[in-house]
mmCIF file of C-alpha atoms in Angstrom:
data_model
loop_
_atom_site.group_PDB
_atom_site.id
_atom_site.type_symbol
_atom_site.label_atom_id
_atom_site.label_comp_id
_atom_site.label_asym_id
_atom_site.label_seq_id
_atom_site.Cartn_x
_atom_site.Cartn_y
_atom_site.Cartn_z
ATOM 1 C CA UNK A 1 -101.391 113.863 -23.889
ATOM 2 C CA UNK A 2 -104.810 114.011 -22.378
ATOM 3 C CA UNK A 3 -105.637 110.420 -20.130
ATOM 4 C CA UNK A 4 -109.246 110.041 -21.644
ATOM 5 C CA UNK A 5 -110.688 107.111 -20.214
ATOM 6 C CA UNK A 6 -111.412 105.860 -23.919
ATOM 7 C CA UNK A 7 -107.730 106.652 -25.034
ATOM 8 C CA UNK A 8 -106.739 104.628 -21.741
ATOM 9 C CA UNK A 9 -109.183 101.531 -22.512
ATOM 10 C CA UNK A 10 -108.063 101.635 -26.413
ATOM 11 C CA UNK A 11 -104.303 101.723 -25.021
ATOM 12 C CA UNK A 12 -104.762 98.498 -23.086
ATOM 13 C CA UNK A 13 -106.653 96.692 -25.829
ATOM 14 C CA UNK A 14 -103.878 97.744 -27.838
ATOM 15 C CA UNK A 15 -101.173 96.632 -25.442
ATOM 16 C CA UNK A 16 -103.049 93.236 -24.767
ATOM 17 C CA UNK A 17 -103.539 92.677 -28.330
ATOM 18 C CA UNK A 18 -99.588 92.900 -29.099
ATOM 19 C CA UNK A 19 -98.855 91.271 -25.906
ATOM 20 C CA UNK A 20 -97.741 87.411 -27.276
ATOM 21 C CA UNK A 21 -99.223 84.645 -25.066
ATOM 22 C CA UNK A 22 -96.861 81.925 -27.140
ATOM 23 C CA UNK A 23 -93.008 82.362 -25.759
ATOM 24 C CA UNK A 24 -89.724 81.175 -27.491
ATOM 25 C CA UNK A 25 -90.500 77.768 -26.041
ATOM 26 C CA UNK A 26 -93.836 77.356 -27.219
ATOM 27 C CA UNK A 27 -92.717 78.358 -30.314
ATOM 28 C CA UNK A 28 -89.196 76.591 -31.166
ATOM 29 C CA UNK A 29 -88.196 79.725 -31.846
ATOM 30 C CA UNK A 30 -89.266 83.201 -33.728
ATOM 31 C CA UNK A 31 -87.908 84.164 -37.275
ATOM 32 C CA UNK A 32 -87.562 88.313 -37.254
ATOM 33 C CA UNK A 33 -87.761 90.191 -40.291
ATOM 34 C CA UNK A 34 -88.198 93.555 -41.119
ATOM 35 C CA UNK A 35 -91.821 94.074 -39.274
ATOM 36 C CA UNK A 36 -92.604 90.937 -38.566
ATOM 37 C CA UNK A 37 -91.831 88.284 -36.186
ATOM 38 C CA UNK A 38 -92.706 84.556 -37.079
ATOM 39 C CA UNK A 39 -93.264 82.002 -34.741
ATOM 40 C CA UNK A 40 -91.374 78.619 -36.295
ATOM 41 C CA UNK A 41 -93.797 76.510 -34.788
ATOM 42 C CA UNK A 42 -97.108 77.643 -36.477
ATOM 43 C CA UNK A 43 -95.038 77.249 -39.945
ATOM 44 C CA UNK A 44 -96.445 74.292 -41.126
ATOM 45 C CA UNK A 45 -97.096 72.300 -44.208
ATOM 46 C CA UNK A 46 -100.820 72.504 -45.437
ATOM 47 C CA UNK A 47 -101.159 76.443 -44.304
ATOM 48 C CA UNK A 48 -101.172 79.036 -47.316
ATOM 49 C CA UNK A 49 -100.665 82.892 -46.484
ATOM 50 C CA UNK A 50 -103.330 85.274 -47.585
ATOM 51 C CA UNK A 51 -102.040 88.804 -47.826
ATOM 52 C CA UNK A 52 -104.373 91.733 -48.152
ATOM 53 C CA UNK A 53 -102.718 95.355 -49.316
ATOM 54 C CA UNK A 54 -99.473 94.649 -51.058
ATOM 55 C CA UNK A 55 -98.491 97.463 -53.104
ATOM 56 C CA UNK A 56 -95.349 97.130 -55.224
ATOM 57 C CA UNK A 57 -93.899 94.255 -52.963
ATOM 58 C CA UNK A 58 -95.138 92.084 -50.122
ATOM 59 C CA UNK A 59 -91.743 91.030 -48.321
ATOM 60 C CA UNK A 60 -94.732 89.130 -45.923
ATOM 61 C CA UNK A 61 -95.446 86.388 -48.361
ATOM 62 C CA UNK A 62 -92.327 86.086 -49.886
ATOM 63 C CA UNK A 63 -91.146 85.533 -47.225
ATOM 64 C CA UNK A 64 -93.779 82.645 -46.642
ATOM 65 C CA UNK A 65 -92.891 81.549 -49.852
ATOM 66 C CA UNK A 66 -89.342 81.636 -50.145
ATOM 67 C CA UNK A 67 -88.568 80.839 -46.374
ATOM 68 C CA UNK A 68 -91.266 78.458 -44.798
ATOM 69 C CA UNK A 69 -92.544 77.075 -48.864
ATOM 70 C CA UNK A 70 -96.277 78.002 -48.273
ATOM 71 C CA UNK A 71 -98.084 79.587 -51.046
ATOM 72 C CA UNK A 72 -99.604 82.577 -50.806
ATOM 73 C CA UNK A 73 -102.795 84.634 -52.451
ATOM 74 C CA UNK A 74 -101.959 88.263 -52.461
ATOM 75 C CA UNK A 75 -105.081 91.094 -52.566
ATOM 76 C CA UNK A 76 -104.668 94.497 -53.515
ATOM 77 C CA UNK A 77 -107.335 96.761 -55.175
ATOM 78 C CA UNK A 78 -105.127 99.967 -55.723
ATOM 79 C CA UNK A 79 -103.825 100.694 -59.098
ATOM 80 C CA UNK A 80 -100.875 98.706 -60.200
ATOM 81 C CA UNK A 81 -97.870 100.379 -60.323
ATOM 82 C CA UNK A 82 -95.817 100.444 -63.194
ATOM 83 C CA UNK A 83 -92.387 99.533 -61.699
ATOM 84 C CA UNK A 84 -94.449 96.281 -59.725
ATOM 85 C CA UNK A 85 -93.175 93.199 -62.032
ATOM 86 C CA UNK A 86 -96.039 91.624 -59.399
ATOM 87 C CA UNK A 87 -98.546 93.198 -61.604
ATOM 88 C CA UNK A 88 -97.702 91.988 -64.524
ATOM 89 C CA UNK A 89 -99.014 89.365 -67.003
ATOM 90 C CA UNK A 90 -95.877 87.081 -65.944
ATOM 91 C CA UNK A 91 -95.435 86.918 -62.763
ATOM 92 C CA UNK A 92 -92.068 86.281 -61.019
ATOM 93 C CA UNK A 93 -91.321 82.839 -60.153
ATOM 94 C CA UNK A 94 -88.396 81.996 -58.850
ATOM 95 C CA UNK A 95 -87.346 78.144 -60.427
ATOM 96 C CA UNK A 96 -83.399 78.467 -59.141
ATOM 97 C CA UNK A 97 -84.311 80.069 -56.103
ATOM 98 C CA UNK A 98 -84.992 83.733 -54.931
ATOM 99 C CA UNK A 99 -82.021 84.179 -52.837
ATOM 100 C CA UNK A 100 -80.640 87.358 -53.536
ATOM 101 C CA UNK A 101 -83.316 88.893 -55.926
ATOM 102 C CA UNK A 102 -83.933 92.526 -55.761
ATOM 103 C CA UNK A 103 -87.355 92.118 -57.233
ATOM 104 C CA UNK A 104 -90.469 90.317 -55.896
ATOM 105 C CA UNK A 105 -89.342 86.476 -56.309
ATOM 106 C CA UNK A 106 -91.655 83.521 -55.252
ATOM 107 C CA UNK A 107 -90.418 79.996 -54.726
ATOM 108 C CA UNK A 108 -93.779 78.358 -54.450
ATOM 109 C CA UNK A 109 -97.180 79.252 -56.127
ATOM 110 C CA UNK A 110 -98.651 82.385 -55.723
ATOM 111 C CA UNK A 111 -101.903 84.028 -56.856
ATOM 112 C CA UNK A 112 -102.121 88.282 -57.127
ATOM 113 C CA UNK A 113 -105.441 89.084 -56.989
ATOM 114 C CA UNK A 114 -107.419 93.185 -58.169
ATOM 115 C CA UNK A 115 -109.837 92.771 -54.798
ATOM 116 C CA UNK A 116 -110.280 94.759 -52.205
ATOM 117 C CA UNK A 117 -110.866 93.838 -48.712
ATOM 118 C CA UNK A 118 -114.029 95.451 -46.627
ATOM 119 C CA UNK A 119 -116.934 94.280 -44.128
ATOM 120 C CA UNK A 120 -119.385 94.882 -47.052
ATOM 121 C CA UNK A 121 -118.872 93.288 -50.499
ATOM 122 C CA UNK A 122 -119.519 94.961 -53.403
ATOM 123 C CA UNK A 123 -118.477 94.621 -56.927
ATOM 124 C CA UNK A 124 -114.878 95.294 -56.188
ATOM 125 C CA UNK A 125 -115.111 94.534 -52.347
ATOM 126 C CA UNK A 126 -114.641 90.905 -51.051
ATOM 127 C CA UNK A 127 -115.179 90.046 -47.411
ATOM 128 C CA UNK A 128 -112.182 88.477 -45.590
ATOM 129 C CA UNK A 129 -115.310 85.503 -44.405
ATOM 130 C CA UNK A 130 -115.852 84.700 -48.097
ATOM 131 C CA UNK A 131 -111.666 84.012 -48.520
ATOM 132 C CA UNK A 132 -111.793 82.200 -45.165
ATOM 133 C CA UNK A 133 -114.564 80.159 -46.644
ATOM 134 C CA UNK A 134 -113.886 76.066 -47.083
ATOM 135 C CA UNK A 135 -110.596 76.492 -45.378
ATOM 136 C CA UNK A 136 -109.590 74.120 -42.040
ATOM 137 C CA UNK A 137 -109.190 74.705 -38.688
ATOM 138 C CA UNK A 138 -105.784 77.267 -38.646
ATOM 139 C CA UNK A 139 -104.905 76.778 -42.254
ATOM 140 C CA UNK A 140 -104.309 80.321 -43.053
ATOM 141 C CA UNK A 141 -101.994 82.634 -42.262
ATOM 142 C CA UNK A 142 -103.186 86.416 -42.798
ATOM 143 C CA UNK A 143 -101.678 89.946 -42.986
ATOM 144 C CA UNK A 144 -103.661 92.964 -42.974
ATOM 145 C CA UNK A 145 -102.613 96.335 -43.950
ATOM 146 C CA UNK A 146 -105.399 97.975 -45.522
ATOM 147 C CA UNK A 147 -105.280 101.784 -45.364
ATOM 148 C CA UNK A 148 -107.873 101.718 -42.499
ATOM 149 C CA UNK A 149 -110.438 99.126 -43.262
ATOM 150 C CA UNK A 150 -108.816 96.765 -40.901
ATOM 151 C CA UNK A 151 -111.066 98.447 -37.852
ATOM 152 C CA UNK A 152 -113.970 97.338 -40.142
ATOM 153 C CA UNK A 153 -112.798 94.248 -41.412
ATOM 154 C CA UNK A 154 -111.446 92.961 -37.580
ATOM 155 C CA UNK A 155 -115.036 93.866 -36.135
ATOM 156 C CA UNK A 156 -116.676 91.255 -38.664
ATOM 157 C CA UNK A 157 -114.001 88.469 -38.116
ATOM 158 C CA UNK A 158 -114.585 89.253 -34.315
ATOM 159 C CA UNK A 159 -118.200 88.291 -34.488
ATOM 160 C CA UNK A 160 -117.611 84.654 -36.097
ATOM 161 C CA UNK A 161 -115.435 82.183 -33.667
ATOM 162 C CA UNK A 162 -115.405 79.666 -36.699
ATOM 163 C CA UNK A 163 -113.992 82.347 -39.167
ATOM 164 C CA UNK A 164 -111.882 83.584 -36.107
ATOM 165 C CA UNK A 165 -110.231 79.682 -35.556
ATOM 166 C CA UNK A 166 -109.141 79.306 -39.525
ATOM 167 C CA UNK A 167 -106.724 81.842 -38.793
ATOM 168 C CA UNK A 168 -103.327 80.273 -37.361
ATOM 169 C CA UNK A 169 -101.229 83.435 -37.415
ATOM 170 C CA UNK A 170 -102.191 87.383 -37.786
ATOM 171 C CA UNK A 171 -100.293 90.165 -38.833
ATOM 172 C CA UNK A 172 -101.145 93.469 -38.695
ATOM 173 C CA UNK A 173 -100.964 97.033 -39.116
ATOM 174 C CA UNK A 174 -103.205 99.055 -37.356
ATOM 175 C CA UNK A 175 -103.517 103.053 -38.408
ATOM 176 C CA UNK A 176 -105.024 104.927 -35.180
ATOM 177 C CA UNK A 177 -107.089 107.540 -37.682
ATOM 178 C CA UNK A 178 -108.933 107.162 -41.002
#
């Protein structure tokens, strides 16, 4: 591995960036599962989860649906796939509870939306700003995995501190190359 001083400087950011400033304390505790880690104490009533890239199933907000009751709006502009009852003209809703369901299940409300994410809107392209828009001071709670355009969309949301303080929790997955 060659110790480029850019590969050094994007490993810090990196590390920094990952590095949680909120302990166990602050928090009341953390919820793990599967990739993510959920701090209890941001969980809170009047907070919806807006989830951008969810293929077949996004575990992330049912998980926000079924565990903390927040609803969630769910993005995706890739092509539906056939086995994906999320895609479908009725979607899952789970009125006895989701416990146990081996398909996507939703306890609260829950919106699936054909838009994709970018810095640039388009016809098909929405900006994460424009879904940020009207909301409160840390009302939403956002996941981003977006086959790349996070670099893109992050540098926008960077240059807006009022954007930047809607946001009360971030999840992400970063890919290093395009």
């Amino acid at each position: 591995v060659t110790h480029t001083p850019w590969r050094v400087a994007l490993g810090r950011r990196v590390l920094a960036a990952v590095t949680p400033d909120a302990g166990e304390a602050e928090c009341g505790g953390f919820r793990l599962s599967g990739d993510f880690a959920f701090c209890l104490g941001a969980m809170r009533e009047g907070v919806m989860g807006l989830s951008y890239g969810i293929g077949d199933r996004d575990l992330w907000s049912e998980k926000l649906s079924n565990v903390f009751g927040l609803p969630t709006k769910l993005f995706d502009c890739r092509p539906a796939s056939l086995r994906s009852s999320l895609h479908s003209d009725r979607p899952p809703v789970g009125a006895g509870g989701c416990k146990g369901a081996h398909a996507p299940c939703y306890e609260t409300s829950f919106q699936v939306l054909r838009i994709c994410l970018g810095a640039q809107p388009d016809g098909s392209t929405q900006t994460l700003a424009k879904h940020l828009s009207g909301l409160r001071p840390l009302s939403a709670h956002v996941k981003l995995d977006v086959e790349g355009v996070e670099w893109d969309v992050l540098a926008q949301l960077l240059s807006s501190t009022l954007e930047m303080g809607k946001i009360r929790t971030l999840h992400l997955r970063l890919r290093m190359s395009s």
